[in-house]
Structure formats: C-alpha cells, structure tokens
PDB file of C-alpha atoms in Angstrom:
ATOM      1  CA  MET A 221      -0.149   0.032   0.079  1.00 88.00           C
ATOM      2  CA  ASN A 222       1.877   3.241  -1.276  1.00 96.00           C
ATOM      3  CA  ILE A 223      -0.160   6.346   0.340  1.00 98.00           C
ATOM      4  CA  LEU A 224       0.729  10.096  -0.548  1.00 98.00           C
ATOM      5  CA  VAL A 225      -0.404  12.294   2.510  1.00 98.00           C
ATOM      6  CA  THR A 226       0.180  15.784   1.190  1.00 98.00           C
ATOM      7  CA  TYR A 227      -0.611  18.912   3.546  1.00 97.00           C
ATOM      8  CA  ILE A 228      -0.348  22.728   3.891  1.00 96.00           C
ATOM      9  CA  SER A 229      -0.053  24.234   7.307  1.00 94.00           C
ATOM     10  CA  MET A 230       0.442  27.759   8.458  1.00 90.00           C
ATOM     11  CA  THR A 231       0.340  27.700  12.368  1.00 91.00           C
ATOM     12  CA  GLY A 232       1.746  23.859  12.348  1.00 92.00           C
ATOM     13  CA  ARG A 233      -1.580  22.752  13.146  1.00 93.00           C
ATOM     14  CA  ASN A 234      -1.864  20.669  10.133  1.00 95.00           C
ATOM     15  CA  GLU A 235       1.554  19.507  10.239  1.00 96.00           C
ATOM     16  CA  LYS A 236       0.529  18.099  13.594  1.00 96.00           C
ATOM     17  CA  ILE A 237      -2.423  16.128  12.200  1.00 97.00           C
ATOM     18  CA  ALA A 238      -0.413  14.852   9.146  1.00 97.00           C
ATOM     19  CA  LYS A 239       2.312  13.310  11.026  1.00 97.00           C
ATOM     20  CA  HIS A 240      -0.193  11.808  13.433  1.00 97.00           C
ATOM     21  CA  LEU A 241      -1.889  10.164  10.050  1.00 97.00           C
ATOM     22  CA  VAL A 242       1.495   9.035   9.009  1.00 98.00           C
ATOM     23  CA  ASP A 243       2.217   7.440  12.226  1.00 98.00           C
ATOM     24  CA  TYR A 244      -0.983   5.847  12.224  1.00 98.00           C
ATOM     25  CA  LEU A 245      -0.859   4.514   8.796  1.00 98.00           C
ATOM     26  CA  GLU A 246       2.609   3.317   9.175  1.00 98.00           C
ATOM     27  CA  GLU A 247       1.664   1.255  12.205  1.00 97.00           C
ATOM     28  CA  HIS A 248      -0.366  -0.486   9.912  1.00 97.00           C
ATOM     29  CA  ASN A 249       1.641  -1.506   7.275  1.00 96.00           C
ATOM     30  CA  ALA A 250       1.433   1.204   4.867  1.00 97.00           C
ATOM     31  CA  ASP A 251       4.385   2.440   2.775  1.00 97.00           C
ATOM     32  CA  VAL A 252       3.513   6.349   3.365  1.00 98.00           C
ATOM     33  CA  THR A 253       5.216   9.679   1.810  1.00 98.00           C
ATOM     34  CA  LEU A 254       4.536  12.947   3.611  1.00 98.00           C
ATOM     35  CA  GLU A 255       5.082  16.060   1.368  1.00 97.00           C
ATOM     36  CA  GLN A 256       4.030  19.394   1.852  1.00 96.00           C
ATOM     37  CA  MET A 257       1.317  20.458  -0.713  1.00 97.00           C
ATOM     38  CA  ILE A 258       3.575  23.125  -2.248  1.00 95.00           C
ATOM     39  CA  GLU A 259       6.042  20.212  -3.363  1.00 96.00           C
ATOM     40  CA  THR A 260       3.420  17.831  -4.358  1.00 97.00           C
ATOM     41  CA  ASP A 261       2.957  17.233  -8.358  1.00 97.00           C
ATOM     42  CA  ALA A 262      -0.541  16.816  -9.131  1.00 97.00           C
ATOM     43  CA  PHE A 263      -0.073  15.026 -12.410  1.00 96.00           C
ATOM     44  CA  ALA A 264       1.862  12.174 -10.236  1.00 96.00           C
ATOM     45  CA  LEU A 265      -1.107  11.520  -8.067  1.00 96.00           C
ATOM     46  CA  ASP A 266      -2.064   8.637  -9.722  1.00 93.00           C
ATOM     47  CA  SER A 267       1.108   6.678  -8.956  1.00 95.00           C
ATOM     48  CA  TYR A 268       0.051   6.006  -5.428  1.00 97.00           C
ATOM     49  CA  ASP A 269      -2.701   3.659  -4.358  1.00 96.00           C
ATOM     50  CA  ALA A 270      -4.262   6.156  -2.246  1.00 98.00           C
ATOM     51  CA  VAL A 271      -3.819  10.174  -1.734  1.00 98.00           C
ATOM     52  CA  ILE A 272      -4.832  12.124   1.727  1.00 98.00           C
ATOM     53  CA  VAL A 273      -5.033  15.749   1.272  1.00 98.00           C
ATOM     54  CA  GLU A 274      -4.995  17.804   4.084  1.00 98.00           C
ATOM     55  CA  THR A 275      -5.897  21.865   3.963  1.00 97.00           C
ATOM     56  CA  TYR A 276      -6.396  24.582   6.119  1.00 95.00           C
ATOM     57  CA  THR A 277      -9.225  26.947   5.401  1.00 94.00           C
ATOM     58  CA  TYR A 278      -7.798  30.624   4.965  1.00 90.00           C
ATOM     59  CA  ASN A 279      -9.961  33.563   6.115  1.00 85.00           C
ATOM     60  CA  ASP A 280     -13.702  33.015   4.945  1.00 80.00           C
ATOM     61  CA  GLY A 281     -13.744  30.060   3.134  1.00 88.00           C
ATOM     62  CA  GLU A 282     -10.728  30.659   0.653  1.00 92.00           C
ATOM     63  CA  ILE A 283      -8.093  27.747  -0.390  1.00 94.00           C
ATOM     64  CA  PRO A 284      -4.562  28.847   0.899  1.00 94.00           C
ATOM     65  CA  ASP A 285      -2.282  30.634  -1.450  1.00 93.00           C
ATOM     66  CA  GLU A 286       0.318  27.898  -1.028  1.00 94.00           C
ATOM     67  CA  ALA A 287      -2.090  25.381  -1.836  1.00 95.00           C
ATOM     68  CA  GLN A 288      -3.643  27.518  -5.092  1.00 96.00           C
ATOM     69  CA  ASP A 289      -1.149  25.812  -7.892  1.00 96.00           C
ATOM     70  CA  PHE A 290      -1.833  22.161  -6.928  1.00 97.00           C
ATOM     71  CA  TYR A 291      -5.795  23.033  -6.604  1.00 97.00           C
ATOM     72  CA  ASP A 292      -5.527  24.413 -10.147  1.00 97.00           C
ATOM     73  CA  ASP A 293      -3.641  21.564 -11.460  1.00 97.00           C
ATOM     74  CA  LEU A 294      -5.983  18.971 -10.312  1.00 97.00           C
ATOM     75  CA  LYS A 295      -8.448  20.580 -12.875  1.00 95.00           C
ATOM     76  CA  ASP A 296      -6.287  18.880 -15.344  1.00 96.00           C
ATOM     77  CA  VAL A 297      -5.476  15.744 -13.935  1.00 96.00           C
ATOM     78  CA  ASP A 298      -7.006  12.232 -14.547  1.00 95.00           C
ATOM     79  CA  LEU A 299      -6.674  10.482 -11.457  1.00 95.00           C
ATOM     80  CA  ASN A 300      -8.000   7.363 -12.944  1.00 90.00           C
ATOM     81  CA  HIS A 301      -9.649   6.275  -9.984  1.00 88.00           C
ATOM     82  CA  THR A 302      -7.088   6.967  -7.313  1.00 95.00           C
ATOM     83  CA  LYS A 303      -8.472   6.635  -3.937  1.00 98.00           C
ATOM     84  CA  PHE A 304      -8.506   9.861  -1.665  1.00 98.00           C
ATOM     85  CA  ALA A 305      -9.583  11.438   1.511  1.00 98.00           C
ATOM     86  CA  VAL A 306      -9.609  14.879   2.392  1.00 98.00           C
ATOM     87  CA  LEU A 307      -9.316  16.381   5.729  1.00 98.00           C
ATOM     88  CA  GLY A 308      -8.226  19.689   7.267  1.00 96.00           C
ATOM     89  CA  SER A 309      -8.617  22.541   9.854  1.00 94.00           C
ATOM     90  CA  SER A 310     -10.703  25.688  10.219  1.00 93.00           C
ATOM     91  CA  SER A 311     -12.629  27.534  12.698  1.00 90.00           C
ATOM     92  CA  LYS A 312     -16.211  27.461  13.409  1.00 91.00           C
ATOM     93  CA  GLN A 313     -16.078  31.221  14.107  1.00 89.00           C
ATOM     94  CA  HIS A 314     -15.940  31.680  10.083  1.00 85.00           C
ATOM     95  CA  LEU A 315     -18.938  31.912   8.086  1.00 86.00           C
ATOM     96  CA  HIS A 316     -17.756  29.181   5.588  1.00 92.00           C
ATOM     97  CA  PHE A 317     -15.903  26.651   8.119  1.00 94.00           C
ATOM     98  CA  GLY A 318     -13.691  24.400   6.448  1.00 94.00           C
ATOM     99  CA  ARG A 319     -14.879  25.069   2.977  1.00 96.00           C
ATOM    100  CA  ALA A 320     -11.433  24.625   1.523  1.00 96.00           C
ATOM    101  CA  VAL A 321     -11.992  20.861   2.396  1.00 97.00           C
ATOM    102  CA  ASP A 322     -15.042  20.813   0.632  1.00 97.00           C
ATOM    103  CA  TYR A 323     -13.709  22.608  -2.618  1.00 97.00           C
ATOM    104  CA  PHE A 324     -10.596  19.783  -2.707  1.00 98.00           C
ATOM    105  CA  THR A 325     -12.912  16.938  -2.182  1.00 98.00           C
ATOM    106  CA  MET A 326     -15.317  18.256  -5.019  1.00 97.00           C
ATOM    107  CA  GLN A 327     -12.299  18.806  -7.453  1.00 97.00           C
ATOM    108  CA  LEU A 328     -10.791  15.618  -6.559  1.00 97.00           C
ATOM    109  CA  ASN A 329     -13.975  13.818  -7.436  1.00 97.00           C
ATOM    110  CA  SER A 330     -14.284  15.856 -10.588  1.00 96.00           C
ATOM    111  CA  SER A 331     -10.946  14.537 -11.572  1.00 96.00           C
ATOM    112  CA  ASN A 332     -12.156  10.882 -11.675  1.00 96.00           C
ATOM    113  CA  GLY A 333     -10.795  10.025  -7.886  1.00 96.00           C
ATOM    114  CA  GLU A 334     -12.722   7.386  -6.098  1.00 97.00           C
ATOM    115  CA  GLN A 335     -13.597   9.054  -2.563  1.00 98.00           C
ATOM    116  CA  VAL A 336     -13.128   6.298   0.165  1.00 98.00           C
ATOM    117  CA  ALA A 337     -14.235   8.112   3.304  1.00 98.00           C
ATOM    118  CA  ASP A 338     -16.066  11.040   4.454  1.00 97.00           C
ATOM    119  CA  SER A 339     -14.320  14.424   4.658  1.00 97.00           C
ATOM    120  CA  VAL A 340     -13.070  15.229   8.181  1.00 98.00           C
ATOM    121  CA  LYS A 341     -13.146  19.210   9.211  1.00 97.00           C
ATOM    122  CA  ILE A 342     -11.287  20.124  12.722  1.00 96.00           C
ATOM    123  CA  ASP A 343     -12.275  23.188  14.307  1.00 95.00           C
ATOM    124  CA  GLN A 344      -8.722  24.571  15.487  1.00 94.00           C
ATOM    125  CA  ASP A 345      -6.598  22.704  17.294  1.00 93.00           C
ATOM    126  CA  PRO A 346      -7.629  18.879  17.293  1.00 94.00           C
ATOM    127  CA  ASP A 347      -8.722  17.450  20.483  1.00 96.00           C
ATOM    128  CA  GLU A 348      -8.750  13.432  21.053  1.00 96.00           C
ATOM    129  CA  ASP A 349     -12.415  13.108  19.524  1.00 97.00           C
ATOM    130  CA  ASP A 350     -10.824  14.809  16.500  1.00 96.00           C
ATOM    131  CA  PHE A 351      -7.908  12.668  16.418  1.00 97.00           C
ATOM    132  CA  ARG A 352     -10.335   9.338  16.432  1.00 98.00           C
ATOM    133  CA  ARG A 353     -11.930  10.918  13.197  1.00 98.00           C
ATOM    134  CA  VAL A 354      -8.895  11.040  11.748  1.00 98.00           C
ATOM    135  CA  ASP A 355      -7.978   7.430  12.627  1.00 98.00           C
ATOM    136  CA  GLN A 356     -11.242   6.482  11.479  1.00 98.00           C
ATOM    137  CA  LEU A 357     -10.370   8.134   7.661  1.00 98.00           C
ATOM    138  CA  ALA A 358      -7.206   6.550   7.531  1.00 98.00           C
ATOM    139  CA  ASP A 359      -9.038   3.241   8.271  1.00 98.00           C
ATOM    140  CA  TYR A 360     -11.413   3.794   5.391  1.00 98.00           C
ATOM    141  CA  VAL A 361      -8.686   4.651   3.321  1.00 98.00           C
ATOM    142  CA  LEU A 362      -6.711   1.096   4.529  1.00 98.00           C
ATOM    143  CA  LYS A 363      -9.874  -1.011   3.953  1.00 97.00           C
ATOM    144  CA  SER A 364     -10.520   0.585   0.491  1.00 97.00           C
ATOM    145  CA  LEU A 365      -6.836  -1.011  -0.403  1.00 96.00           C
ATOM    146  CA  LYS A 366      -7.303  -4.605   0.755  1.00 91.00           C
TER     147      LYS A 366
END
C-alpha cells in the first residue's frame, strides 16, 4: 500500500495532524510518503494507491495561496480512480467553516478520483475526538486498499 499524505500548514496545526496520520498508517503497515502540498505534483498522484489531502481553510472559506497551484493543476489531472480522502482544519467562527476541504473534495471527485472516506473538518486545534476521526478516515483508506 503506497499512500501519499500531502498537506499545507500555516500554524503547524495541520502538520501535527499529518504526522499523526502518517504514524497511524505506518503502524498499519502502509508505505507512506509525507509531502508539503507546495512540493506535490498533482500529475503524479495516480502513481499512488491512495492520496490523502489535508488543507486549512484561509480567511472566510478560501483555499490557501500556497495550495492554489496544486488545486488548479487538479483540474487538468485524470486520477484514474485513485482512492482519496480529504481533511483539514478551520475555525467555526468563520461563516464558511472548512470550505477549502469541500473544494478539494469536489475537485478530486471531478478529476475522476474515488473518494473512500467522508471528509473530516477539525475546528482549530485537534482534540482526542478529532484524532479518533482522523484515525477512522485512515481506517477507511486502508480498508479500501485491501
């Protein structure tokens, strides 16, 4: 099982979640590549068995500037049924809580990806319940690869 976890993090919150996710997947015998989204080539995603995209939602529902090129490239990619899941942090104080997660989910679906887990939105810093939901997302990804 070859899984890519690509993330974007401004405060370190998403980096912490991504590292938790990688540890969990590796404990379950997955071969995991961890990359910052700014370094991820959208046109190479179909070389992985599964892709997990983690973003934060900027300002009032926007995709972060550092993630925009990757997001735009997804519009020209055929994921060829590559399995994927999306998660990310946001703030419930904003009108459009976690909307960047929704944008990535819609785009990966439009790019012919196969969504294997419900998207997970985390309000600010993750707590124990949030990490359980992250683990559950990972479990769905792992189950889809068996």
